[in-house]
Amino acid sequence: MGRKEKYDQSVGQSMKKIVKQTINQEFLPVSPKKLAIDDVLDFDCFIKRFNGYAIILEAGTPITRELKEKIDEHRFLYVQQREVDQYRAYVAEKAELDEESEEKKGVDIDTLFENLLESLNACKDIDQQVALIYQTALSLMEAYFSAGNEEIMLKYIELYSDALIGIFDGSEYRLGEFLDDMPDSYDDASHNVNVSFLGVLLGRELGLSNLQLHELSIAGILHDIGKVRIDPKILNKDSSLDSDEFEAVQEHSVFSVEIAKYNGVSSANVLSAIRYHHEKLDGSGYPEGLEGNKIPLMAQMIGICDIFDALTTDHTFRARYSSFDALKLMKREMAQQLNGSYVNTFIKLLK
């Protein structure tokens, strides 16, 4: 299996043929947002034309503010396959510098949540309230994944969940409004927060009670916390995973349950949703290969949100799908794996 056929294992083996069709053999689509002003790249960047590809940024050219504005007009840039290693090295270096910067700044979670509660009380605009809650939850999860000590600060997870459900209660807030503010690129911290938000919006549309929404939001934000136990070399591997590596990645859902329990999570609904969010209706999922209604309903909801977020965010090995294309793909290619009623409700949220 070649690099162009690699796909996010979390969305299932059935998706690989789709990715193979969307990634050109000679060019890899990348996000222009990853390029920074004043940087000098050691690889060329192209834009797609009707009859091929045209260079927009030549290696060795400093990225001026004017050039950056021109680059950002395009949804995707393209890097030649032979220069993919240089691009990935650049992205990795940027991520390392960002992490060092965050470590120097430090994150005071207590102050963050104090400010959140004060700001929510002072602000009546729901879009601003959603942004406040999202950024606070994102900081909380970034602190968790960077620390790597398996301490999830459960009291703040609970506060986050209460705040989220409180502002959504009785509101007309829609999925499309949230999608506009979601990060374009995939990372563990934002992915967990995204799945939590999406889960609450889906659950609300399905008529879940506030208690059920509370459990769903907590399951969503904790569903992948077990990835801190997986070797980063496996999680960040550029080529396809071998069977042993794939088995190692599959353990993350069980690890997530263990870490949640260690931190005081006791709800059976939350723990089962975390454990079984990768199960599929046709029995092709993991960790137990459950089929049909043996998969808890909350796990089915989290699974749909997990796949949708994975598809609609940029990865180093592929560009993101549009919301429409992601849902179309889920509806057509994964019809035997996902709860069709829930997928239809998800689609309804976009209208």
Coordinates of C-alpha atoms in Angstrom, one line a residue:
M1 CA 0.0 0.0 0.0
G2 CA 1.5 3.3 -1.1
R3 CA 1.6 6.7 0.7
K4 CA -1.2 8.1 -1.4
E5 CA -3.5 5.3 -0.2
K6 CA -2.9 6.0 3.5
Y7 CA -5.9 7.2 5.3
D8 CA -6.9 8.0 8.8
Q9 CA -7.4 4.6 10.4
S10 CA -10.1 6.0 12.7
V11 CA -12.6 6.3 9.8
G12 CA -12.2 2.7 8.7
Q13 CA -10.6 0.7 6.0
S14 CA -13.6 1.2 3.7
M15 CA -12.5 4.8 3.1
K16 CA -9.1 4.0 1.5
K17 CA -10.4 3.8 -2.1
I18 CA -12.0 7.2 -1.8
V19 CA -8.7 8.8 -0.7
K20 CA -6.8 7.1 -3.4
Q21 CA -9.0 8.8 -5.9
T22 CA -8.7 12.3 -4.4
I23 CA -4.9 12.6 -4.0
N24 CA -3.0 13.2 -7.2
Q25 CA 0.0 10.9 -7.8
E26 CA 2.4 13.9 -8.3
F27 CA 1.0 16.5 -5.9
L28 CA -0.2 16.6 -2.3
P29 CA -2.8 19.2 -1.3
V30 CA -1.8 21.3 1.8
S31 CA -3.3 24.1 3.8
P32 CA -1.9 27.6 3.0
K33 CA -2.6 28.5 6.7
K34 CA 0.5 26.5 7.7
L35 CA 2.8 29.0 6.0
A36 CA 4.0 32.0 8.0
I37 CA 5.2 35.4 7.0
D38 CA 9.0 35.8 6.8
D39 CA 9.6 32.1 6.5
V40 CA 11.7 30.8 3.6
L41 CA 10.7 27.4 2.3
D42 CA 13.0 24.7 0.8
F43 CA 10.2 23.4 -1.4
D44 CA 8.0 24.8 -4.1
C45 CA 4.2 25.5 -3.7
F46 CA 1.7 25.3 -6.5
I47 CA -1.9 26.2 -7.2
K48 CA -4.2 24.1 -9.3
R49 CA -5.1 25.3 -12.8
F50 CA -7.6 23.9 -15.2
N51 CA -4.9 22.3 -17.3
G52 CA -2.4 21.5 -14.5
Y53 CA -0.4 23.2 -11.7
A54 CA 1.2 26.6 -11.6
I55 CA 3.9 27.6 -9.2
I56 CA 2.9 30.4 -6.7
L57 CA 5.8 30.2 -4.3
E58 CA 9.3 29.2 -5.3
A59 CA 11.7 27.6 -2.9
G60 CA 14.0 30.2 -1.3
T61 CA 11.5 33.0 -1.7
P62 CA 10.8 34.9 1.6
I63 CA 7.0 35.0 2.4
T64 CA 6.2 38.7 2.5
R65 CA 2.9 40.0 3.9
E66 CA 1.7 40.7 0.4
L67 CA 2.6 37.2 -0.8
K68 CA 1.0 35.7 2.2
E69 CA -2.3 37.5 1.4
K70 CA -2.1 36.2 -2.2
I71 CA -1.4 32.6 -0.9
D72 CA -4.4 32.8 1.5
E73 CA -6.8 33.5 -1.3
H74 CA -6.5 29.8 -2.2
R75 CA -8.2 27.0 -0.2
F76 CA -5.3 24.6 -1.0
L77 CA -1.8 24.8 -2.2
Y78 CA 0.0 21.8 -3.7
V79 CA 3.4 20.3 -3.0
Q80 CA 5.2 17.9 -5.3
Q81 CA 5.4 14.3 -4.0
R82 CA 9.2 14.4 -4.3
E83 CA 9.2 17.3 -1.9
V84 CA 6.7 16.0 0.6
D85 CA 9.4 15.2 3.2
Q86 CA 10.6 18.8 3.1
Y87 CA 7.0 20.1 3.7
R88 CA 6.4 17.7 6.6
A89 CA 9.7 18.7 8.2
Y90 CA 8.6 22.3 7.9
V91 CA 5.2 21.6 9.5
A92 CA 6.8 19.6 12.3
E93 CA 9.3 22.3 13.1
K94 CA 6.5 24.9 13.2
A95 CA 4.5 22.7 15.6
E96 CA 7.6 22.3 17.8
L97 CA 8.1 26.0 18.0
D98 CA 4.5 26.6 18.8
E99 CA 4.6 24.0 21.6
E100 CA 7.7 25.6 23.0
S101 CA 6.0 29.0 22.9
E102 CA 2.9 27.6 24.7
E103 CA 5.2 26.0 27.4
K104 CA 6.9 29.4 28.0
K105 CA 3.5 31.1 28.3
G106 CA 2.0 28.5 30.5
V107 CA -1.7 27.9 31.0
D108 CA -3.5 28.8 34.2
I109 CA -6.6 26.6 33.9
D110 CA -8.1 28.0 37.2
T111 CA -7.9 31.6 35.8
L112 CA -9.2 30.5 32.4
F113 CA -12.4 29.0 33.9
E114 CA -12.9 32.0 36.3
N115 CA -12.7 34.3 33.3
L116 CA -15.0 32.0 31.3
L117 CA -17.8 32.1 33.9
E118 CA -17.4 35.9 34.3
S119 CA -17.4 36.4 30.5
L120 CA -20.5 34.2 30.0
N121 CA -22.4 36.2 32.6
A122 CA -21.5 39.5 30.9
C123 CA -22.0 38.3 27.3
K124 CA -25.5 37.7 25.9
D125 CA -24.4 36.9 22.3
I126 CA -24.5 33.2 21.7
D127 CA -21.8 33.2 19.0
Q128 CA -19.4 34.9 21.4
Q129 CA -20.5 32.5 24.2
V130 CA -19.8 29.5 22.0
A131 CA -16.4 30.9 21.0
L132 CA -15.5 31.5 24.7
I133 CA -16.5 28.0 25.8
Y134 CA -14.7 26.4 22.8
Q135 CA -11.4 28.2 23.4
T136 CA -11.5 27.5 27.1
A137 CA -12.1 23.8 26.4
L138 CA -9.4 23.7 23.8
S139 CA -6.9 25.2 26.2
L140 CA -7.9 22.5 28.8
M141 CA -7.3 19.7 26.3
E142 CA -4.1 21.2 24.9
A143 CA -2.8 21.3 28.5
Y144 CA -3.7 17.6 29.0
F145 CA -2.0 16.4 25.8
S146 CA 1.1 18.4 26.3
A147 CA 1.5 17.4 30.0
G148 CA 1.0 13.7 29.2
N149 CA 0.4 12.8 32.9
E150 CA -3.1 11.5 32.4
E151 CA -4.6 14.1 34.8
I152 CA -7.8 15.3 33.1
M153 CA -9.0 17.9 35.7
L154 CA -12.5 16.4 35.8
K155 CA -14.0 19.3 37.7
Y156 CA -13.3 21.6 34.7
I157 CA -14.6 19.0 32.3
E158 CA -17.8 19.1 34.2
L159 CA -17.9 22.9 34.3
Y160 CA -17.3 23.0 30.5
S161 CA -20.1 20.6 29.9
D162 CA -22.6 22.5 32.1
A163 CA -21.7 25.8 30.4
L164 CA -22.0 24.3 26.9
I165 CA -25.4 22.7 27.5
G166 CA -26.6 25.8 29.4
I167 CA -26.1 28.1 26.4
F168 CA -27.5 25.7 23.9
D169 CA -30.6 25.0 26.0
G170 CA -33.6 26.6 24.2
S171 CA -31.4 28.3 21.6
E172 CA -31.6 28.0 17.8
Y173 CA -27.9 27.6 17.4
R174 CA -27.1 25.4 14.4
L175 CA -24.3 23.2 13.2
G176 CA -23.3 25.4 10.3
E177 CA -22.6 28.3 12.6
F178 CA -20.2 26.1 14.6
L179 CA -18.4 24.6 11.5
D180 CA -17.4 28.1 10.5
D181 CA -15.3 28.5 13.7
M182 CA -13.8 25.0 13.8
P183 CA -10.0 24.7 13.2
D184 CA -9.1 23.5 9.7
S185 CA -6.3 21.2 10.7
Y186 CA -6.5 18.0 12.8
D187 CA -4.9 17.7 16.2
D188 CA -5.8 15.6 19.2
A189 CA -6.9 18.5 21.4
S190 CA -9.2 20.2 19.0
H191 CA -10.6 16.9 17.7
N192 CA -11.8 16.0 21.2
V193 CA -13.5 19.3 21.7
N194 CA -15.0 19.3 18.2
V195 CA -16.5 15.8 18.7
S196 CA -18.0 17.0 22.1
F197 CA -19.6 20.1 20.5
L198 CA -20.9 18.1 17.5
G199 CA -22.2 15.4 19.8
V200 CA -24.2 17.9 21.8
L201 CA -25.7 19.5 18.7
L202 CA -26.6 16.0 17.3
G203 CA -28.0 14.8 20.6
R204 CA -30.1 18.0 21.1
E205 CA -31.6 17.5 17.6
L206 CA -32.4 13.9 18.6
G207 CA -34.3 15.1 21.7
L208 CA -31.9 13.9 24.4
S209 CA -32.4 15.2 27.9
N210 CA -29.9 17.7 29.5
L211 CA -28.5 14.8 31.6
Q212 CA -27.9 12.7 28.5
L213 CA -26.4 15.7 26.7
H214 CA -24.1 16.2 29.7
E215 CA -22.9 12.6 29.4
L216 CA -22.6 12.9 25.6
S217 CA -20.5 16.0 25.9
I218 CA -18.1 14.5 28.4
A219 CA -17.8 11.3 26.4
G220 CA -16.9 13.4 23.4
I221 CA -14.2 15.5 25.0
L222 CA -12.6 12.4 26.5
H223 CA -13.1 9.8 23.8
D224 CA -9.5 9.9 22.5
I225 CA -7.6 10.8 25.7
G226 CA -6.0 7.4 25.6
K227 CA -3.8 8.4 22.7
V228 CA -1.3 9.8 25.2
R229 CA -0.3 6.2 25.8
I230 CA 0.3 5.5 22.1
D231 CA 3.8 6.0 20.7
P232 CA 3.9 9.4 18.9
K233 CA 6.0 7.8 16.1
I234 CA 3.0 5.6 15.3
L235 CA 0.4 8.3 15.6
N236 CA 2.4 10.7 13.4
K237 CA 3.7 8.1 10.9
D238 CA 3.7 9.3 7.3
S239 CA 3.4 5.9 5.7
S240 CA 0.8 3.2 6.2
L241 CA 0.6 1.5 9.6
D242 CA 1.6 -2.2 9.7
S243 CA -0.6 -4.7 11.5
D244 CA 1.2 -4.4 14.8
E245 CA 1.0 -0.6 14.7
F246 CA -2.7 -0.6 13.8
E247 CA -3.4 -2.9 16.7
A248 CA -1.5 -0.5 19.0
V249 CA -3.6 2.4 17.8
Q250 CA -6.8 0.4 18.3
E251 CA -6.0 0.2 22.0
H252 CA -6.6 3.9 22.5
S253 CA -10.3 3.6 23.2
V254 CA -9.7 1.1 26.0
F255 CA -6.9 3.3 27.3
S256 CA -9.3 6.3 27.3
V257 CA -11.8 4.4 29.5
E258 CA -9.0 3.5 31.9
I259 CA -7.8 7.1 32.2
A260 CA -11.4 8.4 32.6
K261 CA -12.0 5.9 35.4
Y262 CA -8.7 6.8 37.0
N263 CA -9.8 10.4 37.1
G264 CA -13.2 9.7 38.7
V265 CA -15.5 9.3 35.7
S266 CA -18.1 6.7 36.8
S267 CA -21.1 7.1 34.5
A268 CA -21.7 3.8 32.6
N269 CA -23.1 5.8 29.6
V270 CA -20.0 7.9 29.4
L271 CA -17.6 5.0 29.7
S272 CA -19.4 2.8 27.2
A273 CA -19.6 5.7 24.7
I274 CA -15.8 6.2 25.0
R275 CA -15.1 2.5 24.8
Y276 CA -17.2 1.6 21.8
H277 CA -17.1 4.8 19.6
H278 CA -15.1 2.8 16.9
E279 CA -17.6 -0.1 16.7
K280 CA -19.5 -0.4 13.4
L281 CA -23.0 -1.8 12.9
D282 CA -21.6 -4.5 10.5
G283 CA -19.2 -5.8 13.2
S284 CA -16.1 -4.4 11.4
G285 CA -15.2 -2.0 14.3
Y286 CA -13.2 -2.4 17.5
P287 CA -12.4 -3.1 20.3
E288 CA -14.9 -6.0 20.4
G289 CA -16.5 -6.2 16.9
L290 CA -20.0 -5.4 18.3
E291 CA -22.8 -5.5 15.8
G292 CA -26.1 -3.6 15.4
N293 CA -28.0 -2.6 18.5
K294 CA -25.3 -4.2 20.7
I295 CA -23.4 -0.9 20.2
P296 CA -24.6 1.7 22.8
L297 CA -26.5 4.6 21.1
M298 CA -24.2 7.3 22.6
A299 CA -21.2 5.4 21.2
Q300 CA -22.9 5.4 17.8
M301 CA -23.4 9.2 18.0
I302 CA -19.8 9.8 19.1
G303 CA -18.6 7.6 16.3
I304 CA -20.4 9.6 13.7
C305 CA -19.1 12.9 15.1
D306 CA -15.6 11.4 15.2
I307 CA -15.7 10.4 11.6
F308 CA -17.2 13.7 10.4
D309 CA -14.5 15.8 12.2
A310 CA -11.7 13.5 10.9
L311 CA -12.9 13.9 7.4
T312 CA -13.4 17.7 7.5
T313 CA -10.0 18.6 8.9
D314 CA -6.7 18.8 7.1
H315 CA -4.1 16.0 7.7
T316 CA -0.5 15.9 6.5
F317 CA -1.4 13.1 4.1
R318 CA -4.6 14.6 2.7
A319 CA -6.7 17.7 2.5
R320 CA -10.0 18.0 4.3
Y321 CA -13.4 17.2 2.7
S322 CA -16.2 19.8 2.6
S323 CA -19.0 19.2 5.0
F324 CA -21.3 18.2 2.1
D325 CA -18.8 15.7 0.6
A326 CA -18.0 14.2 4.0
L327 CA -21.6 13.5 4.8
K328 CA -22.2 12.2 1.3
L329 CA -19.3 9.9 1.7
M330 CA -20.6 8.7 5.1
K331 CA -24.1 8.2 3.7
R332 CA -23.0 6.2 0.6
E333 CA -19.7 4.5 1.6
M334 CA -20.5 3.7 5.2
A335 CA -24.2 2.9 5.0
Q336 CA -23.6 -0.5 6.5
Q337 CA -21.4 0.8 9.3
L338 CA -23.2 3.9 10.7
N339 CA -26.7 4.5 12.1
G340 CA -28.5 5.9 9.0
S341 CA -31.1 7.7 11.1
Y342 CA -28.4 9.6 13.0
V343 CA -26.5 10.4 9.8
N344 CA -29.7 11.8 8.4
T345 CA -30.2 13.9 11.5
F346 CA -26.7 15.2 11.2
I347 CA -27.4 16.2 7.5
K348 CA -30.6 17.9 8.7
L349 CA -28.4 20.1 11.1
L350 CA -26.7 21.6 8.1
K351 CA -29.9 22.8 6.5

